[in-house]
Coordinates of C-alpha atoms and ligand atoms in Angstrom, one line a residue:
X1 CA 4.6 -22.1 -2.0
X2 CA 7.2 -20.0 -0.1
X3 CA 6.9 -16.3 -0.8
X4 CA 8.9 -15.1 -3.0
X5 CA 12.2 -12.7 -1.9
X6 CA 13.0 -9.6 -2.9
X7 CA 15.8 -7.2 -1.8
X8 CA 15.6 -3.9 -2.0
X9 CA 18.7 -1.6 -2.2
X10 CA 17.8 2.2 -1.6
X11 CA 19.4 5.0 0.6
X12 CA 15.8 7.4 0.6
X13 CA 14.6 6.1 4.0
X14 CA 11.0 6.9 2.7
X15 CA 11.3 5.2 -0.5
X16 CA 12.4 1.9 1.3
X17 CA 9.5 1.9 3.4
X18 CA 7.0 2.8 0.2
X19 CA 8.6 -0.6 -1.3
X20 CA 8.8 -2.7 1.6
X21 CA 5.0 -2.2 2.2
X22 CA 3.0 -2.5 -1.1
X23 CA 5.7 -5.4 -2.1
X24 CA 4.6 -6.8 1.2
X25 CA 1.0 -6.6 0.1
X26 CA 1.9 -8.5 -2.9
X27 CA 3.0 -11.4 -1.0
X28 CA 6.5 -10.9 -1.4
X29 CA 8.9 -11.7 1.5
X30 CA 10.9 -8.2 1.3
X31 CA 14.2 -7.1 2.8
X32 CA 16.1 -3.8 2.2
X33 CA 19.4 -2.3 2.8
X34 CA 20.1 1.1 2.1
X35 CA 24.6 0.7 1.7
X36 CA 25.8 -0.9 -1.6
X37 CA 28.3 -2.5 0.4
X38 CA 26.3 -4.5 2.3
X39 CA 24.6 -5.8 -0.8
X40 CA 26.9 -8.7 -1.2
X41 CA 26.8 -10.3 2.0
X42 CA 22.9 -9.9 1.8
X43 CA 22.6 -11.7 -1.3
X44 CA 25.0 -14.5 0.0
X45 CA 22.9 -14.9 3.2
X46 CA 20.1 -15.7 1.2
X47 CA 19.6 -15.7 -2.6
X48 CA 16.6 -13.1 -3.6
X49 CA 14.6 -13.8 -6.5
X50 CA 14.9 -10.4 -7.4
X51 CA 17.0 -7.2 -6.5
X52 CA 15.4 -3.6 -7.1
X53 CA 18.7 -1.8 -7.3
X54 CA 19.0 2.2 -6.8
X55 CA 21.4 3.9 -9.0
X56 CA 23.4 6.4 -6.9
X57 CA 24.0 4.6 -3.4
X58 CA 26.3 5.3 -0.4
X59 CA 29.4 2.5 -0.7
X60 CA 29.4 0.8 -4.2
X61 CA 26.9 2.5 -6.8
X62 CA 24.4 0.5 -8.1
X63 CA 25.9 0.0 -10.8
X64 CA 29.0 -1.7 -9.4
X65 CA 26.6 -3.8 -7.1
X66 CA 25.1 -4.8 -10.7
X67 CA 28.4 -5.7 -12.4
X68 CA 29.9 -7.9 -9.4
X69 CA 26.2 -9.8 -9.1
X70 CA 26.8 -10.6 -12.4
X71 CA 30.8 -11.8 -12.6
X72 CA 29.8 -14.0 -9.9
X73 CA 28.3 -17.5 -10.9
X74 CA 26.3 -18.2 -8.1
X75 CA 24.3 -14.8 -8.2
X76 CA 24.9 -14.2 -12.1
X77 CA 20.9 -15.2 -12.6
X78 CA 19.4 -12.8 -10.1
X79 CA 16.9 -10.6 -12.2
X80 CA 17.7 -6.9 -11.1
X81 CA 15.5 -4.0 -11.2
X82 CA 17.6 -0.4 -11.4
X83 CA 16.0 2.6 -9.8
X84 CA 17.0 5.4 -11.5
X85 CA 16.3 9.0 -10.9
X86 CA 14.9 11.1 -14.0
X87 CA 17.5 12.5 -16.4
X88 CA 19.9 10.1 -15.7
X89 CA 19.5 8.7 -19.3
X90 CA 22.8 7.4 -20.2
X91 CA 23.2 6.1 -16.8
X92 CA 19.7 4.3 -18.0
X93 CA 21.4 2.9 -20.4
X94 CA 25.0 2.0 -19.0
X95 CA 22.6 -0.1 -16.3
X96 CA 21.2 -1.9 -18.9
X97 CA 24.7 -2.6 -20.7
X98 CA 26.0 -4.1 -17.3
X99 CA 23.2 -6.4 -17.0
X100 CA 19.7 -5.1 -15.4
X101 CA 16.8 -6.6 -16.6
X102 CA 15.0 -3.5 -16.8
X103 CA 14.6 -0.2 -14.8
X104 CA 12.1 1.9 -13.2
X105 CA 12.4 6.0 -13.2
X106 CA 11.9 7.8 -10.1
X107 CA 9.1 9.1 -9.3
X108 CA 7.0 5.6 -10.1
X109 CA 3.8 4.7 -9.9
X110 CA 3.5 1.5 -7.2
X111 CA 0.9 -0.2 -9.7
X112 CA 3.6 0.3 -13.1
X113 CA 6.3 -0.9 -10.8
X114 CA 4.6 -3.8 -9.5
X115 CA 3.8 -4.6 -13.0
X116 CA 7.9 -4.5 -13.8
X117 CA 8.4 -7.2 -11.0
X118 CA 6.0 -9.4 -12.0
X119 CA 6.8 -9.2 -15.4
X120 CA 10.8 -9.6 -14.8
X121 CA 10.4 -12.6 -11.9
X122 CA 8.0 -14.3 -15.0
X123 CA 10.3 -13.6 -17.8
X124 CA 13.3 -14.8 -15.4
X125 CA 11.3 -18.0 -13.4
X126 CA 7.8 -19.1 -14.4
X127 CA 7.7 -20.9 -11.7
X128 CA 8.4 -18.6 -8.8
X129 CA 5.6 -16.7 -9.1
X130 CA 1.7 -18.5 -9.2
X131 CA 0.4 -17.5 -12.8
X132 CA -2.8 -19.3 -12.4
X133 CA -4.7 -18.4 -8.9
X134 CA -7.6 -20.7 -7.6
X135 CA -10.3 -20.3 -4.9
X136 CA -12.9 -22.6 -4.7
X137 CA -14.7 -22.2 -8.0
X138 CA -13.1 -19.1 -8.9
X139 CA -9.9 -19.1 -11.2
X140 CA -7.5 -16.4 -12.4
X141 CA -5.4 -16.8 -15.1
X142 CA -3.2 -14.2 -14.9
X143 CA -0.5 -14.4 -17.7
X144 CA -4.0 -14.2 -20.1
X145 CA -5.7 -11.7 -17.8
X146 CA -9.0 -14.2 -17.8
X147 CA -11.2 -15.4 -15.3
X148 CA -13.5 -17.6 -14.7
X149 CA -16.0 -18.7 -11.8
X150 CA -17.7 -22.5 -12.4
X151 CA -16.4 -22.1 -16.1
X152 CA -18.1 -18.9 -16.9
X153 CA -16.2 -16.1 -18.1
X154 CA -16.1 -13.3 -15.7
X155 CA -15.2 -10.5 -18.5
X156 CA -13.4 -8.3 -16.0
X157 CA -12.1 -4.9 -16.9
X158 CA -8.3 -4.8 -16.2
X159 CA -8.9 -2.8 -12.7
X160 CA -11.7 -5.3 -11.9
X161 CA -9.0 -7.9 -12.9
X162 CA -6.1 -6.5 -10.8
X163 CA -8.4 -5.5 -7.7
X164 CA -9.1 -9.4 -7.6
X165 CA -6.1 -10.9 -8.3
X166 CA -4.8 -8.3 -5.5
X167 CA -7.0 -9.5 -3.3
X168 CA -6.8 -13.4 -4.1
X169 CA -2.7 -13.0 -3.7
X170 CA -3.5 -12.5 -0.2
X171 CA -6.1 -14.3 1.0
X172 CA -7.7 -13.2 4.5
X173 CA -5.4 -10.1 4.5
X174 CA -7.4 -7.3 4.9
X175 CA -6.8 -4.2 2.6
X176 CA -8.1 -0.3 3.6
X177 CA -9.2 1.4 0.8
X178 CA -6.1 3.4 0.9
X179 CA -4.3 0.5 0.1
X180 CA -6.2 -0.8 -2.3
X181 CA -6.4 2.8 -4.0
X182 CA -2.3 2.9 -4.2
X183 CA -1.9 -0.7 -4.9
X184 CA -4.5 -0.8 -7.6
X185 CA -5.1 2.3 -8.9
X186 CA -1.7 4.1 -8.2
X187 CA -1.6 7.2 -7.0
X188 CA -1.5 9.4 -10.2
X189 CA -5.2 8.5 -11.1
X190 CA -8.5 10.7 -10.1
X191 CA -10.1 8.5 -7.4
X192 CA -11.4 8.8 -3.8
X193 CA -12.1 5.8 -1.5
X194 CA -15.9 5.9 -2.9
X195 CA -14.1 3.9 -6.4
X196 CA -13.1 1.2 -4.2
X197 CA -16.7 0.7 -3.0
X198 CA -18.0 1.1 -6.4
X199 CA -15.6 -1.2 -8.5
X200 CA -16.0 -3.9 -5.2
X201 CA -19.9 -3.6 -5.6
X202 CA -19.7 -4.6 -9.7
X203 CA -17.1 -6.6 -8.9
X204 CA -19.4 -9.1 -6.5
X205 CA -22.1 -8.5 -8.8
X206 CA -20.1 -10.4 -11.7
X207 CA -18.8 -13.0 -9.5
X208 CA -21.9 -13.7 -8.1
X209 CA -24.8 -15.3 -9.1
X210 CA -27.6 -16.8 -7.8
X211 CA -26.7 -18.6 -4.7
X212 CA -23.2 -18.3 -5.2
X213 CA -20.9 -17.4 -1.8
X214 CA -19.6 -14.1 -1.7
X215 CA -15.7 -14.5 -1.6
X216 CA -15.0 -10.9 -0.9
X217 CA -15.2 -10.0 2.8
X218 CA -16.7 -6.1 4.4
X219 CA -14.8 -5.7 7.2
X220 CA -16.7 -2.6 9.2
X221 CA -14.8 0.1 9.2
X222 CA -11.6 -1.3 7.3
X223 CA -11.8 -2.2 3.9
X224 CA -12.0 -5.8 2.4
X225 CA -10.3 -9.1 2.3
X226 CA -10.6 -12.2 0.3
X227 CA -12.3 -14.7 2.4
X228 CA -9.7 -17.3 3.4
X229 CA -12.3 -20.2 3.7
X230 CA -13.3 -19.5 0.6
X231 CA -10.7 -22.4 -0.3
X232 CA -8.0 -20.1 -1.5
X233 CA -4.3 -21.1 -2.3
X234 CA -2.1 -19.9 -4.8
Ligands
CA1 CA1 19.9 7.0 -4.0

């Protein structure tokens, strides 16, 4: 399955990078532009499954980006994300009026806005994004948050659950802990790079039994990947 794209539209140089990178990690073929004006020719160079749109932009505001994506027929579809910063509240909700499928307040959490993408691109195309993942014996079902390895229920906690599927989305990529900590976690929660190790440990100890292989890869020094032999695609 190609990846799916997303365009990002945000003048804060450091917030462009913060998105390209953890939507990266998610699999998700990512470009960005930080001038509304260019937005247009961007979208008509190739179609993005899905804009994340900031609110006050150099050029055309976000908000007239989002109005003439919609009066056009060929781009009318496109789910859009708005960034917003906090207090703009009846800017919030003009965005909505013109057409954004929902909207994100700055500052976010990467895990919450993650969530907002997958959610949107699911709500807007079933298909573009894999609900089910499958590795060898192991399978995710993500829309019902369940897995299972050899028809046994897993019973993950929803960070076990999210740390996996993380992993799984990417098979063979490896992750520092770092990443995993902001991917996974976010960066609001009360965690050092010693959780990772701990919720990795329980989760191979559910995963695994008897002579089952270990799908999760210890790479020295690094962090952990999901074995790509394993027999991963999704
Ligand atoms: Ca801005």
């Amino acid at each position: 399955m190609m990846a799916p794209s997303v365009l990002v539209v945000e003048d804060e140089e450091p917030l462009r990078i913060l998105l390209r990178y953890n939507l990266e990690a998610e699999g998700f073929d990512v470009r960005t532009v930080a001038d509304g004006d260019e937005v247009e020719t961007m979208v008509d160079e190739r179609r993005p499954e899905l804009i994340l749109l900031d609110w006050m932009l150099p050029g055309l505001s976000g908000l007239e980006v989002c109005r003439r994506i919609r009066s056009k027929k060929d781009t009318r579809d496109i789910p859009i994300i708005m960034l917003t910063a906090r207090g703009e509240e009846t800017e919030r909700v003009r965005g909505l009026a013109t057409g954004a499928d929902d909207y994100v307040v700055k500052p976010f959490s990467v895990p919450e806005l993650i969530a907002r993408v997958h959610s949107v691109l699911r709500r807007a195309n079933p298909d573009v994004l894999a609900q089910t993942l499958e590795a060898g014996d192991i399978v995710l079902d993500c829309l019902r948050q369940r897995a299972t390895r050899k028809d046994r229920d897993l019973n993950l906690s929803p960070t076990e659950f999210r740390l996996l599927e993380h992993l799984m989305r990417s098979p063979g990529r490896v992750f520092t802990r770092d990443q995993l900590l902001d991917t996974v976690w976010g960066q609001d929660s009360f965690v050092d790079d010693r959780t990772v190790d701990v919720h990795v440990g329980r989760l191979r100890k559910i995963l695994n039994r008897g002579r089952d292989r270990d799908p999760i890869r210890t790479v020295r020094g690094t962090g952990y990947s999901f074995d790509e032999r394993f027999g991963a695609k999704c």
